[in-house]
């Protein structure tokens, strides 16, 4: 009884993951979709952005494991039977890379490094001043948002996290509920979105949200593209709230070549690389979850389907 890897368009990751899994257990059966001789032998599926319905052909499936932290591609697939446990994969490398990305972008903007680079292009010696610290509001206090909050706190910034339950790292203040969020926005120099995409978080960052942001502030979206109402962003940038948007995720990926975000002077685009799952790094956790599925035990990092994350 083995594992199928269903990751369309990610052939290299799929091949590396198979090698890494079989290096840990040489008897393990691992197939890469569509080459599956006997679908009845599949117990676990590791997926990334599979097409809905693709997992329906495995009658003995027990575990559907996301190859990343996000699980909306699994929760949006109505063909996954109710008895199949959905889990996700969040390893230390994914967390570290996200922390680096968030901290790097926040520091780049607080210190005005983009301006410094522009000054060099015009041979201008401009000792730019910068504020001693920033007030940073992080939407989401989970594995990634919590780690980013801790790192920024340790660098001396004033960090607040917004979560559903009030969860927060030690020494980091926390707020709950939409009203508290709207009250916190005008005081934040940077707003970082690290939420999962659910019915409650989709379209959260809309015109009314942006209008409450501090003039001159930074918006950093590393959650999912659909957290932001993209058509509301350019008018908001024109009004200076926020001054700059750093976007790593988009409603349509890849971002179409004619999309106005590409050429906008105050939008910074990256191609969904804030953090990337490393196949060798996650193989151990995936194998352990597969073994739990075979043994009929609860999975690690299982998703609460009703909550949506
Ligand atoms: P977690 O599930 O660990 O944490 C989610 C956080 O969001 C929790 O603090 C949760 O609150 C909070 N939350 C969920 N719904 C709401 C809501 N309605 N209102 C307020 N807070 C809410 O997720 P991770 O930290 O592991 O990952 C977050 C997301 O980051 C992923 O789902 C994915 O979309 C994105 N991501 C992006 C990557 C990239 O490269 N751009 C890479 C990896 C992930 P509570 O604590 O109360 O449960
Ligand atoms: C993830 C991602 O969810 O890379 O892991 O976006």
Short mmCIF file of N, CA, C and O in Angstrom, two decimals, residues 31-143:
data_model
loop_
_atom_site.label_atom_id
_atom_site.label_comp_id
_atom_site.label_asym_id
_atom_site.label_seq_id
_atom_site.Cartn_x
_atom_site.Cartn_y
_atom_site.Cartn_z
N UNK A 31 4.11 6.26 -6.51
CA UNK A 31 3.80 6.46 -7.92
C UNK A 31 3.59 7.94 -8.18
O UNK A 31 3.18 8.69 -7.29
N UNK A 32 3.86 8.34 -9.42
CA UNK A 32 3.58 9.73 -9.82
C UNK A 32 2.44 9.68 -10.84
O UNK A 32 2.54 8.98 -11.85
N UNK A 33 1.37 10.39 -10.53
CA UNK A 33 0.22 10.45 -11.43
C UNK A 33 0.70 10.87 -12.81
O UNK A 33 1.50 11.80 -12.88
N UNK A 34 0.34 10.25 -13.94
CA UNK A 34 -0.73 9.26 -14.07
C UNK A 34 -0.25 7.81 -14.09
O UNK A 34 -1.04 6.93 -14.41
N UNK A 35 1.02 7.56 -13.75
CA UNK A 35 1.55 6.18 -13.89
C UNK A 35 1.26 5.35 -12.64
O UNK A 35 2.14 5.19 -11.78
N UNK A 36 0.05 4.85 -12.54
CA UNK A 36 -0.34 4.08 -11.34
C UNK A 36 -0.89 2.73 -11.80
O UNK A 36 -2.01 2.66 -12.33
N UNK A 37 -0.11 1.68 -11.63
CA UNK A 37 -0.55 0.37 -12.15
C UNK A 37 -1.83 -0.14 -11.48
O UNK A 37 -2.68 -0.71 -12.14
N UNK A 38 -1.95 0.09 -10.14
CA UNK A 38 -3.13 -0.43 -9.43
C UNK A 38 -3.65 0.65 -8.47
O UNK A 38 -3.17 0.77 -7.33
N UNK A 39 -4.64 1.44 -8.89
CA UNK A 39 -5.15 2.53 -8.04
C UNK A 39 -5.62 2.03 -6.67
O UNK A 39 -5.62 2.78 -5.69
N UNK A 40 -5.97 0.74 -6.57
CA UNK A 40 -6.45 0.18 -5.30
C UNK A 40 -5.34 0.12 -4.24
O UNK A 40 -5.63 -0.04 -3.05
N UNK A 41 -4.07 0.25 -4.64
CA UNK A 41 -2.97 0.17 -3.66
C UNK A 41 -2.62 1.55 -3.06
O UNK A 41 -1.78 1.64 -2.18
N UNK A 42 -3.30 2.58 -3.54
CA UNK A 42 -2.98 3.94 -3.05
C UNK A 42 -3.71 4.20 -1.73
O UNK A 42 -4.92 4.13 -1.65
N UNK A 43 -2.92 4.52 -0.68
CA UNK A 43 -3.49 4.86 0.63
C UNK A 43 -3.38 6.36 0.88
O UNK A 43 -4.25 6.96 1.49
N UNK A 44 -2.28 6.96 0.41
CA UNK A 44 -2.05 8.39 0.65
C UNK A 44 -1.78 9.09 -0.68
O UNK A 44 -1.10 8.53 -1.54
N UNK A 45 -2.31 10.30 -0.79
CA UNK A 45 -2.02 11.13 -1.97
C UNK A 45 -1.36 12.41 -1.49
O UNK A 45 -1.85 13.06 -0.56
N UNK A 46 -0.23 12.75 -2.12
CA UNK A 46 0.42 14.04 -1.84
C UNK A 46 0.10 14.93 -3.04
O UNK A 46 0.41 14.56 -4.18
N UNK A 47 -0.56 16.06 -2.80
CA UNK A 47 -1.03 16.83 -3.95
C UNK A 47 -0.66 18.30 -3.85
O UNK A 47 -0.50 18.84 -2.77
N UNK A 48 -0.54 18.91 -5.02
CA UNK A 48 -0.42 20.37 -5.10
C UNK A 48 -1.20 20.80 -6.34
O UNK A 48 -0.88 20.43 -7.44
N UNK A 49 -2.27 21.56 -6.08
CA UNK A 49 -3.10 22.11 -7.16
C UNK A 49 -3.49 21.05 -8.17
O UNK A 49 -3.35 21.24 -9.39
N UNK A 50 -3.97 19.91 -7.67
CA UNK A 50 -4.50 18.88 -8.57
C UNK A 50 -5.86 19.35 -9.10
O UNK A 50 -6.48 20.26 -8.53
N UNK A 51 -6.33 18.70 -10.17
CA UNK A 51 -7.66 19.05 -10.67
C UNK A 51 -8.70 18.35 -9.82
O UNK A 51 -8.54 17.17 -9.50
N UNK A 52 -9.79 19.07 -9.46
CA UNK A 52 -10.83 18.43 -8.66
C UNK A 52 -11.30 17.14 -9.34
O UNK A 52 -11.46 17.09 -10.56
N UNK A 53 -11.45 16.10 -8.56
CA UNK A 53 -11.91 14.82 -9.10
C UNK A 53 -10.78 13.83 -9.31
O UNK A 53 -10.99 12.62 -9.38
N UNK A 54 -9.52 14.35 -9.35
CA UNK A 54 -8.39 13.47 -9.67
C UNK A 54 -8.14 12.40 -8.61
O UNK A 54 -7.52 11.38 -8.88
N UNK A 55 -8.60 12.66 -7.37
CA UNK A 55 -8.34 11.68 -6.31
C UNK A 55 -9.46 10.65 -6.19
O UNK A 55 -9.35 9.70 -5.42
N UNK A 56 -10.51 10.87 -6.98
CA UNK A 56 -11.68 9.99 -6.88
C UNK A 56 -11.42 8.57 -7.38
O UNK A 56 -12.22 7.67 -7.12
N UNK A 57 -10.30 8.36 -8.08
CA UNK A 57 -10.06 7.02 -8.65
C UNK A 57 -9.31 6.08 -7.70
O UNK A 57 -8.93 4.97 -8.10
N UNK A 58 -9.10 6.52 -6.45
CA UNK A 58 -8.36 5.67 -5.50
C UNK A 58 -9.32 5.16 -4.42
O UNK A 58 -9.60 5.87 -3.44
N UNK A 59 -9.85 3.94 -4.55
CA UNK A 59 -10.92 3.48 -3.66
C UNK A 59 -10.47 3.29 -2.21
O UNK A 59 -11.30 3.33 -1.30
N UNK A 60 -9.15 3.12 -1.98
CA UNK A 60 -8.68 2.88 -0.60
C UNK A 60 -7.92 4.07 -0.01
O UNK A 60 -7.15 3.91 0.94
N UNK A 61 -8.17 5.26 -0.58
CA UNK A 61 -7.48 6.46 -0.11
C UNK A 61 -7.89 6.79 1.32
O UNK A 61 -9.07 6.78 1.66
N UNK A 62 -6.89 7.04 2.18
CA UNK A 62 -7.18 7.45 3.57
C UNK A 62 -6.66 8.83 3.90
O UNK A 62 -7.15 9.47 4.83
N UNK A 63 -5.58 9.26 3.20
CA UNK A 63 -4.96 10.55 3.53
C UNK A 63 -4.74 11.37 2.27
O UNK A 63 -4.18 10.85 1.29
N UNK A 64 -5.18 12.62 2.28
CA UNK A 64 -4.88 13.56 1.19
C UNK A 64 -4.01 14.65 1.80
O UNK A 64 -4.47 15.43 2.64
N UNK A 65 -2.73 14.66 1.43
CA UNK A 65 -1.75 15.50 2.10
C UNK A 65 -1.31 16.62 1.16
O UNK A 65 -0.80 16.35 0.06
N UNK A 66 -1.50 17.87 1.58
CA UNK A 66 -1.04 18.98 0.76
C UNK A 66 0.48 19.02 0.79
O UNK A 66 1.10 18.85 1.85
N UNK A 67 1.07 19.30 -0.36
CA UNK A 67 2.53 19.43 -0.46
C UNK A 67 3.01 20.76 0.11
O UNK A 67 4.20 21.02 0.17
N UNK A 68 2.08 21.59 0.56
CA UNK A 68 2.46 22.88 1.14
C UNK A 68 1.60 23.17 2.35
O UNK A 68 0.90 22.29 2.87
N UNK A 69 1.64 24.46 2.78
CA UNK A 69 0.87 24.86 3.96
C UNK A 69 -0.60 25.08 3.62
O UNK A 69 -1.48 24.80 4.42
N UNK A 70 -0.87 25.59 2.42
CA UNK A 70 -2.25 25.87 2.03
C UNK A 70 -2.97 24.59 1.64
O UNK A 70 -2.36 23.65 1.11
N UNK A 71 -4.27 24.58 1.89
CA UNK A 71 -5.04 23.35 1.62
C UNK A 71 -6.29 23.63 0.80
O UNK A 71 -7.12 22.74 0.61
N UNK A 72 -6.43 24.86 0.28
CA UNK A 72 -7.70 25.17 -0.39
C UNK A 72 -7.92 24.30 -1.62
O UNK A 72 -9.05 23.98 -1.96
N UNK A 73 -6.83 23.84 -2.26
CA UNK A 73 -7.02 22.98 -3.44
C UNK A 73 -7.63 21.63 -3.04
O UNK A 73 -8.30 20.99 -3.84
N UNK A 74 -7.40 21.21 -1.80
CA UNK A 74 -8.01 19.95 -1.32
C UNK A 74 -9.43 20.20 -0.83
O UNK A 74 -10.35 19.44 -1.13
N UNK A 75 -9.61 21.29 -0.08
CA UNK A 75 -10.95 21.56 0.47
C UNK A 75 -11.93 21.93 -0.65
O UNK A 75 -13.13 21.73 -0.50
N UNK A 76 -11.41 22.44 -1.76
CA UNK A 76 -12.29 22.82 -2.87
C UNK A 76 -12.64 21.63 -3.76
O UNK A 76 -13.32 21.81 -4.78
N UNK A 77 -12.13 20.45 -3.43
CA UNK A 77 -12.39 19.27 -4.27
C UNK A 77 -13.50 18.43 -3.65
O UNK A 77 -13.25 17.65 -2.73
N UNK A 78 -14.74 18.57 -4.14
CA UNK A 78 -15.86 17.89 -3.49
C UNK A 78 -15.81 16.38 -3.68
O UNK A 78 -16.55 15.65 -3.02
N UNK A 79 -14.93 15.91 -4.57
CA UNK A 79 -14.93 14.46 -4.84
C UNK A 79 -14.11 13.68 -3.81
O UNK A 79 -14.09 12.45 -3.84
N UNK A 80 -13.41 14.37 -2.88
CA UNK A 80 -12.64 13.63 -1.87
C UNK A 80 -13.63 13.11 -0.83
O UNK A 80 -14.34 13.88 -0.20
N UNK A 81 -13.69 11.77 -0.65
CA UNK A 81 -14.69 11.21 0.27
C UNK A 81 -14.51 11.72 1.70
O UNK A 81 -13.39 12.02 2.15
N UNK A 82 -15.63 11.80 2.44
CA UNK A 82 -15.61 12.37 3.79
C UNK A 82 -14.65 11.63 4.72
O UNK A 82 -14.05 12.24 5.61
N UNK A 83 -14.45 10.36 4.52
CA UNK A 83 -13.58 9.59 5.43
C UNK A 83 -12.09 9.84 5.22
O UNK A 83 -11.27 9.37 6.02
N UNK A 84 -11.73 10.55 4.17
CA UNK A 84 -10.30 10.79 3.89
C UNK A 84 -9.84 11.99 4.73
O UNK A 84 -10.47 13.05 4.71
N UNK A 85 -8.74 11.81 5.49
CA UNK A 85 -8.22 12.92 6.29
C UNK A 85 -7.38 13.84 5.40
O UNK A 85 -6.54 13.37 4.64
N UNK A 86 -7.63 15.14 5.54
CA UNK A 86 -6.83 16.13 4.80
C UNK A 86 -5.78 16.69 5.77
O UNK A 86 -6.10 17.07 6.90
N UNK A 87 -4.55 16.70 5.32
CA UNK A 87 -3.45 17.20 6.17
C UNK A 87 -2.59 18.13 5.33
O UNK A 87 -2.72 18.20 4.11
N UNK A 88 -1.69 18.85 6.00
CA UNK A 88 -0.81 19.75 5.26
C UNK A 88 0.63 19.54 5.70
O UNK A 88 0.88 18.83 6.68
N UNK A 89 1.55 20.18 5.00
CA UNK A 89 2.96 19.96 5.26
C UNK A 89 3.63 21.30 5.51
O UNK A 89 3.69 22.13 4.60
N UNK A 90 4.07 21.52 6.73
CA UNK A 90 4.72 22.80 7.07
C UNK A 90 6.02 22.45 7.79
O UNK A 90 6.00 22.13 8.98
N UNK A 91 7.13 22.46 7.08
CA UNK A 91 8.37 22.09 7.76
C UNK A 91 9.16 23.35 8.16
O UNK A 91 8.79 24.47 7.81
N UNK A 92 10.23 23.13 8.91
CA UNK A 92 11.01 24.26 9.43
C UNK A 92 11.57 25.13 8.31
O UNK A 92 11.69 26.34 8.45
N UNK A 93 11.91 24.50 7.17
CA UNK A 93 12.47 25.26 6.05
C UNK A 93 11.44 26.23 5.49
O UNK A 93 11.75 27.38 5.17
N UNK A 94 10.20 25.77 5.37
CA UNK A 94 9.12 26.62 4.84
C UNK A 94 8.91 27.82 5.76
O UNK A 94 8.73 28.96 5.32
N UNK A 95 8.95 27.55 7.06
CA UNK A 95 8.74 28.62 8.05
C UNK A 95 9.90 29.62 7.98
O UNK A 95 9.70 30.83 7.91
N UNK A 96 11.13 29.10 7.98
CA UNK A 96 12.30 29.99 7.94
C UNK A 96 12.28 30.88 6.70
O UNK A 96 12.52 32.08 6.76
N UNK A 97 11.97 30.27 5.55
CA UNK A 97 11.99 31.05 4.31
C UNK A 97 10.92 32.14 4.32
O UNK A 97 11.15 33.25 3.84
N UNK A 98 9.76 31.82 4.89
CA UNK A 98 8.70 32.85 4.97
C UNK A 98 9.13 33.98 5.91
O UNK A 98 8.92 35.16 5.61
N UNK A 99 9.74 33.60 7.04
CA UNK A 99 10.20 34.63 7.98
C UNK A 99 11.22 35.54 7.27
O UNK A 99 11.14 36.77 7.36
N UNK A 100 12.14 34.94 6.55
CA UNK A 100 13.15 35.75 5.82
C UNK A 100 12.48 36.71 4.86
O UNK A 100 12.84 37.88 4.75
N UNK A 101 11.48 36.20 4.11
CA UNK A 101 10.83 37.02 3.10
C UNK A 101 10.12 38.21 3.75
O UNK A 101 10.28 39.36 3.33
N UNK A 102 9.36 37.92 4.81
CA UNK A 102 8.58 38.99 5.46
C UNK A 102 9.51 40.00 6.12
O UNK A 102 9.39 41.21 5.92
N UNK A 103 10.48 39.50 6.88
CA UNK A 103 11.40 40.41 7.57
C UNK A 103 12.19 41.21 6.53
O UNK A 103 12.35 42.43 6.65
N UNK A 104 12.64 40.53 5.48
CA UNK A 104 13.43 41.21 4.44
C UNK A 104 12.65 42.34 3.80
O UNK A 104 13.16 43.45 3.62
N UNK A 105 11.40 42.07 3.45
CA UNK A 105 10.59 43.10 2.78
C UNK A 105 10.26 44.25 3.73
O UNK A 105 10.27 45.42 3.33
N UNK A 106 9.96 43.93 4.99
CA UNK A 106 9.62 44.99 5.95
C UNK A 106 10.84 45.88 6.15
O UNK A 106 10.75 47.12 6.12
N UNK A 107 12.00 45.28 6.31
CA UNK A 107 13.21 46.08 6.55
C UNK A 107 13.57 46.90 5.31
O UNK A 107 13.91 48.08 5.39
N UNK A 108 13.45 46.28 4.15
CA UNK A 108 13.75 46.98 2.89
C UNK A 108 12.95 48.28 2.79
O UNK A 108 13.47 49.33 2.40
N UNK A 109 11.69 48.22 3.20
CA UNK A 109 10.83 49.41 3.06
C UNK A 109 11.00 50.37 4.22
O UNK A 109 11.01 51.58 4.03
N UNK A 110 11.17 49.85 5.44
CA UNK A 110 11.38 50.78 6.57
C UNK A 110 12.66 51.58 6.35
O UNK A 110 12.72 52.78 6.60
N UNK A 111 13.71 50.93 5.87
CA UNK A 111 15.00 51.59 5.71
C UNK A 111 15.13 52.35 4.38
O UNK A 111 16.15 52.98 4.13
N UNK A 112 14.13 52.19 3.51
CA UNK A 112 14.16 52.93 2.24
C UNK A 112 15.22 52.42 1.28
O UNK A 112 15.79 53.19 0.50
N UNK A 113 15.50 51.12 1.29
CA UNK A 113 16.59 50.58 0.45
C UNK A 113 16.33 50.77 -1.04
O UNK A 113 17.25 50.90 -1.83
N UNK A 114 15.03 50.76 -1.42
CA UNK A 114 14.75 50.97 -2.85
C UNK A 114 15.14 52.39 -3.26
O UNK A 114 15.65 52.62 -4.35
N UNK A 115 14.92 53.34 -2.36
CA UNK A 115 15.32 54.72 -2.63
C UNK A 115 16.83 54.85 -2.71
O UNK A 115 17.36 55.58 -3.56
N UNK A 116 17.52 54.12 -1.84
CA UNK A 116 18.99 54.16 -1.84
C UNK A 116 19.51 53.64 -3.19
O UNK A 116 20.43 54.22 -3.80
N UNK A 117 18.91 52.58 -3.68
CA UNK A 117 19.33 52.01 -4.98
C UNK A 117 19.07 53.02 -6.09
O UNK A 117 19.90 53.19 -7.00
N UNK A 118 17.90 53.71 -6.02
CA UNK A 118 17.59 54.72 -7.04
C UNK A 118 18.59 55.87 -6.97
O UNK A 118 19.03 56.40 -8.00
N UNK A 119 18.99 56.26 -5.74
CA UNK A 119 19.97 57.35 -5.59
C UNK A 119 21.29 56.98 -6.26
O UNK A 119 21.95 57.82 -6.88
N UNK A 120 21.69 55.73 -6.14
CA UNK A 120 22.96 55.33 -6.77
C UNK A 120 22.89 55.48 -8.29
O UNK A 120 23.86 55.90 -8.92
N UNK A 121 21.71 55.18 -8.85
CA UNK A 121 21.58 55.28 -10.32
C UNK A 121 21.74 56.72 -10.80
O UNK A 121 22.09 56.95 -11.95
N UNK A 122 21.51 57.71 -9.90
CA UNK A 122 21.68 59.11 -10.31
C UNK A 122 22.89 59.74 -9.60
O UNK A 122 23.00 60.97 -9.49
N UNK A 123 23.79 58.92 -9.09
CA UNK A 123 25.00 59.37 -8.37
C UNK A 123 24.65 60.38 -7.28
O UNK A 123 25.33 61.39 -7.10
N UNK A 124 23.54 60.12 -6.55
CA UNK A 124 23.08 61.07 -5.54
C UNK A 124 23.44 60.56 -4.15
O UNK A 124 23.08 59.44 -3.79
N UNK A 125 24.11 61.40 -3.39
CA UNK A 125 24.49 61.06 -2.01
C UNK A 125 23.41 61.60 -1.09
O UNK A 125 23.35 62.80 -0.80
N UNK A 126 22.48 60.74 -0.68
CA UNK A 126 21.33 61.19 0.12
C UNK A 126 21.24 60.33 1.38
O UNK A 126 20.72 59.22 1.33
N UNK A 127 21.81 60.80 2.51
CA UNK A 127 21.68 59.99 3.73
C UNK A 127 20.23 60.02 4.21
O UNK A 127 19.78 60.99 4.81
N UNK A 128 19.49 58.99 3.87
CA UNK A 128 18.06 58.96 4.18
C UNK A 128 17.85 58.57 5.64
O UNK A 128 18.43 57.59 6.11
N UNK A 129 16.97 59.30 6.32
CA UNK A 129 16.62 58.92 7.70
C UNK A 129 15.51 57.90 7.64
O UNK A 129 14.79 57.79 6.65
N UNK A 130 15.38 57.15 8.71
CA UNK A 130 14.32 56.14 8.75
C UNK A 130 13.83 56.03 10.19
O UNK A 130 14.54 56.38 11.13
N UNK A 131 12.57 55.59 10.37
CA UNK A 131 12.02 55.53 11.72
C UNK A 131 12.73 54.46 12.56
O UNK A 131 13.22 53.47 12.00
N UNK A 132 12.81 54.65 13.89
CA UNK A 132 13.55 53.71 14.73
C UNK A 132 12.93 52.31 14.75
O UNK A 132 13.62 51.32 14.94
N UNK A 133 11.64 52.24 14.61
CA UNK A 133 10.99 50.93 14.52
C UNK A 133 9.67 51.11 13.81
O UNK A 133 9.22 52.25 13.57
N UNK A 134 9.04 50.00 13.47
CA UNK A 134 7.75 50.06 12.79
C UNK A 134 6.69 49.37 13.64
O UNK A 134 7.01 48.46 14.44
N UNK A 135 5.45 49.80 13.44
CA UNK A 135 4.30 49.06 13.96
C UNK A 135 3.85 48.13 12.85
O UNK A 135 3.47 48.60 11.77
N UNK A 136 3.90 46.84 13.12
CA UNK A 136 3.57 45.85 12.09
C UNK A 136 2.35 45.06 12.54
O UNK A 136 2.30 44.56 13.67
N UNK A 137 1.37 44.97 11.65
CA UNK A 137 0.15 44.20 11.92
C UNK A 137 0.18 42.96 11.02
O UNK A 137 0.27 43.08 9.80
N UNK A 138 0.15 41.80 11.65
CA UNK A 138 0.19 40.55 10.87
C UNK A 138 -1.17 39.88 10.96
O UNK A 138 -1.68 39.62 12.06
N UNK A 139 -1.77 39.62 9.80
CA UNK A 139 -3.06 38.93 9.74
C UNK A 139 -2.75 37.44 9.69
O UNK A 139 -2.19 36.95 8.72
N UNK A 140 -3.09 36.71 10.78
CA UNK A 140 -2.74 35.29 10.87
C UNK A 140 -1.61 35.13 11.85
O UNK A 140 -0.57 35.81 11.74
N UNK A 141 -1.83 34.27 12.85
CA UNK A 141 -0.80 34.04 13.87
C UNK A 141 -0.47 32.56 13.95
O UNK A 141 -0.19 32.03 15.02
N UNK A 142 -0.52 31.89 12.80
CA UNK A 142 -0.29 30.45 12.77
C UNK A 142 1.19 30.13 12.67
O UNK A 142 2.05 30.89 13.14
N UNK A 143 1.50 29.00 12.03
CA UNK A 143 2.88 28.56 11.94
C UNK A 143 3.74 29.62 11.27
O UNK A 143 4.87 29.87 11.69
#
